[in-house]
């Protein structure tokens, strides 16, 4: 069941800013330049895994100075069946990726289950090339032998919100990455 929305809890749950708006924007600009150099003259398809990566994709694609196309996919992993690594594709790409160099744009790699499955599935469609870039990486939480080709920031094992990442669909519009803390836990500790 979805939590009721209380403004005071909303603000007190933003524990502290982990990565500032300025740090994110600088890293995104640099990454956009790298992508522009790497894929110059090549058919590039940026694939956003919804919903968490929509903000990162929106900024990153505007930092890319070469022609590119955008695609969207939806993927859901089941935490209750972590060992089985079951991932459901809730929205599939429109493009036939055999004609593209595909760059998957992800918000965060945690256990690695979601991306490992998505990459496996897309490789079977024979793109010209396939790479994964993630805004955040939580290497301590990895339970499968898979890593993104590039991550802009490596973070500790904390639950983060903002810049597209949510908690119960809230906080996606924060311009920074913050550590989330349950208000109830906070008051129990104080
Ligand atoms: P996976 O465990 O398969 O690598 O990651 C699955 C998904 O879990 C991510 O795409 C993201 O939506 C969500 N997730 C993992 N860690 C966090 C986190 O710290 N904050 C938020 N908001 N979502 C997370």
GROMACS .gro file of C-alpha atoms and ligand atoms in nm:
model
  214
    1UNK     CA    1   0.000   0.000   0.000
    2UNK     CA    2   0.123   0.348  -0.086
    3UNK     CA    3   0.219   0.571   0.211
    4UNK     CA    4   0.006   0.877   0.268
    5UNK     CA    5   0.182   1.200   0.174
    6UNK     CA    6   0.287   1.417   0.469
    7UNK     CA    7   0.490   1.731   0.383
    8UNK     CA    8   0.683   1.732   0.714
    9UNK     CA    9   0.791   1.368   0.663
   10UNK     CA   10   0.881   1.447   0.304
   11UNK     CA   11   1.147   1.699   0.405
   12UNK     CA   12   1.277   1.523   0.716
   13UNK     CA   13   1.338   1.205   0.514
   14UNK     CA   14   1.594   1.386   0.297
   15UNK     CA   15   1.879   1.298   0.532
   16UNK     CA   16   2.170   1.466   0.355
   17UNK     CA   17   2.288   1.552   0.005
   18UNK     CA   18   2.529   1.287  -0.121
   19UNK     CA   19   2.600   1.430  -0.468
   20UNK     CA   20   2.524   1.795  -0.540
   21UNK     CA   21   2.353   1.933  -0.849
   22UNK     CA   22   2.685   2.096  -0.954
   23UNK     CA   23   2.878   1.770  -0.921
   24UNK     CA   24   2.618   1.584  -1.125
   25UNK     CA   25   2.605   1.846  -1.398
   26UNK     CA   26   2.985   1.857  -1.430
   27UNK     CA   27   3.006   1.478  -1.458
   28UNK     CA   28   2.720   1.467  -1.710
   29UNK     CA   29   2.886   1.734  -1.929
   30UNK     CA   30   3.215   1.544  -1.928
   31UNK     CA   31   3.040   1.215  -2.009
   32UNK     CA   32   2.846   1.377  -2.294
   33UNK     CA   33   3.175   1.495  -2.447
   34UNK     CA   34   3.327   1.145  -2.414
   35UNK     CA   35   3.023   0.988  -2.580
   36UNK     CA   36   3.037   1.244  -2.863
   37UNK     CA   37   3.400   1.152  -2.934
   38UNK     CA   38   3.347   0.774  -2.906
   39UNK     CA   39   3.040   0.754  -3.131
   40UNK     CA   40   3.122   1.027  -3.385
   41UNK     CA   41   2.994   0.918  -3.729
   42UNK     CA   42   2.814   0.613  -3.587
   43UNK     CA   43   2.439   0.546  -3.554
   44UNK     CA   44   2.384   0.589  -3.179
   45UNK     CA   45   2.079   0.485  -2.981
   46UNK     CA   46   2.055   0.596  -2.617
   47UNK     CA   47   1.826   0.358  -2.430
   48UNK     CA   48   1.673   0.478  -2.104
   49UNK     CA   49   1.554   0.220  -1.852
   50UNK     CA   50   1.241   0.371  -1.698
   51UNK     CA   51   1.155   0.527  -1.477
   52UNK     CA   52   1.463   0.611  -1.272
   53UNK     CA   53   1.693   0.715  -1.559
   54UNK     CA   54   1.464   0.970  -1.725
   55UNK     CA   55   1.632   1.275  -1.567
   56UNK     CA   56   1.986   1.146  -1.633
   57UNK     CA   57   1.893   1.068  -1.994
   58UNK     CA   58   1.735   1.412  -2.046
   59UNK     CA   59   2.054   1.587  -1.929
   60UNK     CA   60   2.297   1.343  -2.089
   61UNK     CA   61   2.139   1.349  -2.435
   62UNK     CA   62   2.166   1.731  -2.436
   63UNK     CA   63   2.535   1.704  -2.346
   64UNK     CA   64   2.589   1.475  -2.647
   65UNK     CA   65   2.694   1.684  -2.947
   66UNK     CA   66   2.644   1.423  -3.222
   67UNK     CA   67   2.320   1.293  -3.380
   68UNK     CA   68   2.151   1.022  -3.173
   69UNK     CA   69   1.816   0.856  -3.124
   70UNK     CA   70   1.638   0.785  -2.796
   71UNK     CA   71   1.461   0.465  -2.692
   72UNK     CA   72   1.277   0.363  -2.377
   73UNK     CA   73   1.248   0.035  -2.193
   74UNK     CA   74   1.075  -0.061  -1.874
   75UNK     CA   75   1.215  -0.341  -1.656
   76UNK     CA   76   1.108  -0.469  -1.318
   77UNK     CA   77   1.309  -0.708  -1.104
   78UNK     CA   78   1.144  -0.913  -0.834
   79UNK     CA   79   1.315  -0.871  -0.499
   80UNK     CA   80   1.112  -1.161  -0.360
   81UNK     CA   81   1.278  -1.393  -0.610
   82UNK     CA   82   1.628  -1.247  -0.610
   83UNK     CA   83   1.795  -1.588  -0.647
   84UNK     CA   84   1.601  -1.663  -0.966
   85UNK     CA   85   1.702  -1.323  -1.108
   86UNK     CA   86   1.362  -1.286  -1.277
   87UNK     CA   87   1.319  -0.959  -1.463
   88UNK     CA   88   0.998  -0.856  -1.637
   89UNK     CA   89   1.016  -0.627  -1.940
   90UNK     CA   90   0.722  -0.390  -1.894
   91UNK     CA   91   0.799  -0.174  -2.200
   92UNK     CA   92   1.008  -0.280  -2.497
   93UNK     CA   93   1.208  -0.079  -2.751
   94UNK     CA   94   1.045   0.030  -3.077
   95UNK     CA   95   1.374   0.022  -3.269
   96UNK     CA   96   1.531  -0.274  -3.446
   97UNK     CA   97   1.868  -0.242  -3.277
   98UNK     CA   98   2.068  -0.430  -3.544
   99UNK     CA   99   2.124  -0.091  -3.708
  100UNK     CA  100   2.255   0.086  -3.394
  101UNK     CA  101   2.538   0.120  -3.148
  102UNK     CA  102   2.333   0.093  -2.828
  103UNK     CA  103   2.420   0.279  -2.510
  104UNK     CA  104   2.199   0.182  -2.218
  105UNK     CA  105   2.149   0.473  -1.978
  106UNK     CA  106   2.068   0.357  -1.623
  107UNK     CA  107   2.012   0.538  -1.294
  108UNK     CA  108   2.170   0.292  -1.052
  109UNK     CA  109   2.322  -0.054  -1.051
  110UNK     CA  110   2.250  -0.225  -0.720
  111UNK     CA  111   2.240  -0.608  -0.718
  112UNK     CA  112   2.304  -0.599  -1.094
  113UNK     CA  113   2.017  -0.837  -1.169
  114UNK     CA  114   1.807  -0.597  -1.380
  115UNK     CA  115   2.086  -0.483  -1.612
  116UNK     CA  116   2.244  -0.825  -1.643
  117UNK     CA  117   1.912  -0.957  -1.779
  118UNK     CA  118   1.841  -0.654  -2.000
  119UNK     CA  119   2.192  -0.672  -2.153
  120UNK     CA  120   2.156  -1.046  -2.219
  121UNK     CA  121   1.822  -0.987  -2.390
  122UNK     CA  122   1.944  -0.697  -2.606
  123UNK     CA  123   2.266  -0.879  -2.708
  124UNK     CA  124   2.049  -1.155  -2.854
  125UNK     CA  125   1.909  -0.890  -3.092
  126UNK     CA  126   2.258  -0.828  -3.237
  127UNK     CA  127   2.316  -0.452  -3.202
  128UNK     CA  128   2.631  -0.312  -3.370
  129UNK     CA  129   2.765  -0.270  -3.016
  130UNK     CA  130   2.621  -0.251  -2.666
  131UNK     CA  131   2.750  -0.064  -2.362
  132UNK     CA  132   2.598   0.037  -2.028
  133UNK     CA  133   2.649   0.369  -1.855
  134UNK     CA  134   2.504   0.419  -1.509
  135UNK     CA  135   2.481   0.739  -1.310
  136UNK     CA  136   2.539   0.551  -0.984
  137UNK     CA  137   2.696   0.222  -0.886
  138UNK     CA  138   2.662   0.046  -0.552
  139UNK     CA  139   2.935  -0.220  -0.590
  140UNK     CA  140   2.896  -0.350  -0.232
  141UNK     CA  141   2.543  -0.469  -0.312
  142UNK     CA  142   2.631  -0.670  -0.623
  143UNK     CA  143   2.511  -1.031  -0.619
  144UNK     CA  144   2.571  -1.119  -0.984
  145UNK     CA  145   2.895  -1.114  -1.182
  146UNK     CA  146   2.811  -0.815  -1.396
  147UNK     CA  147   2.932  -0.452  -1.399
  148UNK     CA  148   2.838  -0.145  -1.603
  149UNK     CA  149   3.098  -0.030  -1.858
  150UNK     CA  150   3.098   0.311  -1.690
  151UNK     CA  151   2.949   0.464  -1.376
  152UNK     CA  152   2.968   0.837  -1.301
  153UNK     CA  153   2.964   0.791  -0.922
  154UNK     CA  154   3.034   0.495  -0.696
  155UNK     CA  155   2.831   0.517  -0.374
  156UNK     CA  156   2.815   0.325  -0.044
  157UNK     CA  157   2.533   0.089   0.051
  158UNK     CA  158   2.268   0.353   0.126
  159UNK     CA  159   1.922   0.409  -0.021
  160UNK     CA  160   1.930   0.722  -0.236
  161UNK     CA  161   1.667   0.949  -0.385
  162UNK     CA  162   1.653   1.239  -0.629
  163UNK     CA  163   1.764   1.310  -0.987
  164UNK     CA  164   1.510   1.055  -1.113
  165UNK     CA  165   1.535   0.809  -0.824
  166UNK     CA  166   1.227   0.768  -0.609
  167UNK     CA  167   1.094   0.645  -0.282
  168UNK     CA  168   0.731   0.544  -0.334
  169UNK     CA  169   0.722   0.764  -0.648
  170UNK     CA  170   0.827   1.078  -0.456
  171UNK     CA  171   1.154   1.276  -0.479
  172UNK     CA  172   1.231   1.209  -0.847
  173UNK     CA  173   1.234   1.585  -0.914
  174UNK     CA  174   1.509   1.673  -0.664
  175UNK     CA  175   1.805   1.813  -0.864
  176UNK     CA  176   2.061   1.630  -0.644
  177UNK     CA  177   2.116   1.280  -0.503
  178UNK     CA  178   2.032   1.251  -0.134
  179UNK     CA  179   2.036   0.976   0.125
  180UNK     CA  180   1.686   0.877   0.227
  181UNK     CA  181   1.600   0.811   0.586
  182UNK     CA  182   1.264   0.696   0.717
  183UNK     CA  183   1.121   0.956   0.956
  184UNK     CA  184   1.003   0.683   1.191
  185UNK     CA  185   1.357   0.539   1.213
  186UNK     CA  186   1.490   0.888   1.275
  187UNK     CA  187   1.258   0.954   1.568
  188UNK     CA  188   1.327   0.608   1.711
  189UNK     CA  189   1.698   0.686   1.712
  190UNK     CA  190   1.670   1.030   1.869
  191LIG     P1  191   1.931  -0.394  -0.940
  191LIG     O1  192   1.926  -0.446  -0.799
  191LIG     O2  193   1.862  -0.490  -1.033
  191LIG     O3  194   2.073  -0.363  -0.983
  191LIG     O4  195   1.855  -0.257  -0.943
  191LIG     C1  196   1.717  -0.251  -0.964
  191LIG     C2  197   1.659  -0.118  -0.941
  191LIG     O5  198   1.647  -0.098  -0.801
  191LIG     C3  199   1.730   0.007  -0.989
  191LIG     O6  200   1.717   0.034  -1.127
  191LIG     C4  201   1.657   0.113  -0.907
  191LIG     O7  202   1.535   0.146  -0.967
  191LIG     C5  203   1.632   0.038  -0.776
  191LIG     N1  204   1.728   0.081  -0.674
  191LIG     C6  205   1.839   0.020  -0.632
  191LIG     N2  206   1.902   0.091  -0.537
  191LIG     C7  207   1.829   0.203  -0.520
  191LIG     C8  208   1.843   0.320  -0.436
  191LIG     O8  209   1.936   0.338  -0.355
  191LIG     N3  210   1.745   0.414  -0.448
  191LIG     C9  211   1.639   0.401  -0.532
  191LIG     N4  212   1.550   0.500  -0.535
  191LIG     N5  213   1.623   0.294  -0.614
  191LIG    C10  214   1.718   0.197  -0.607
   0.00000   0.00000   0.00000
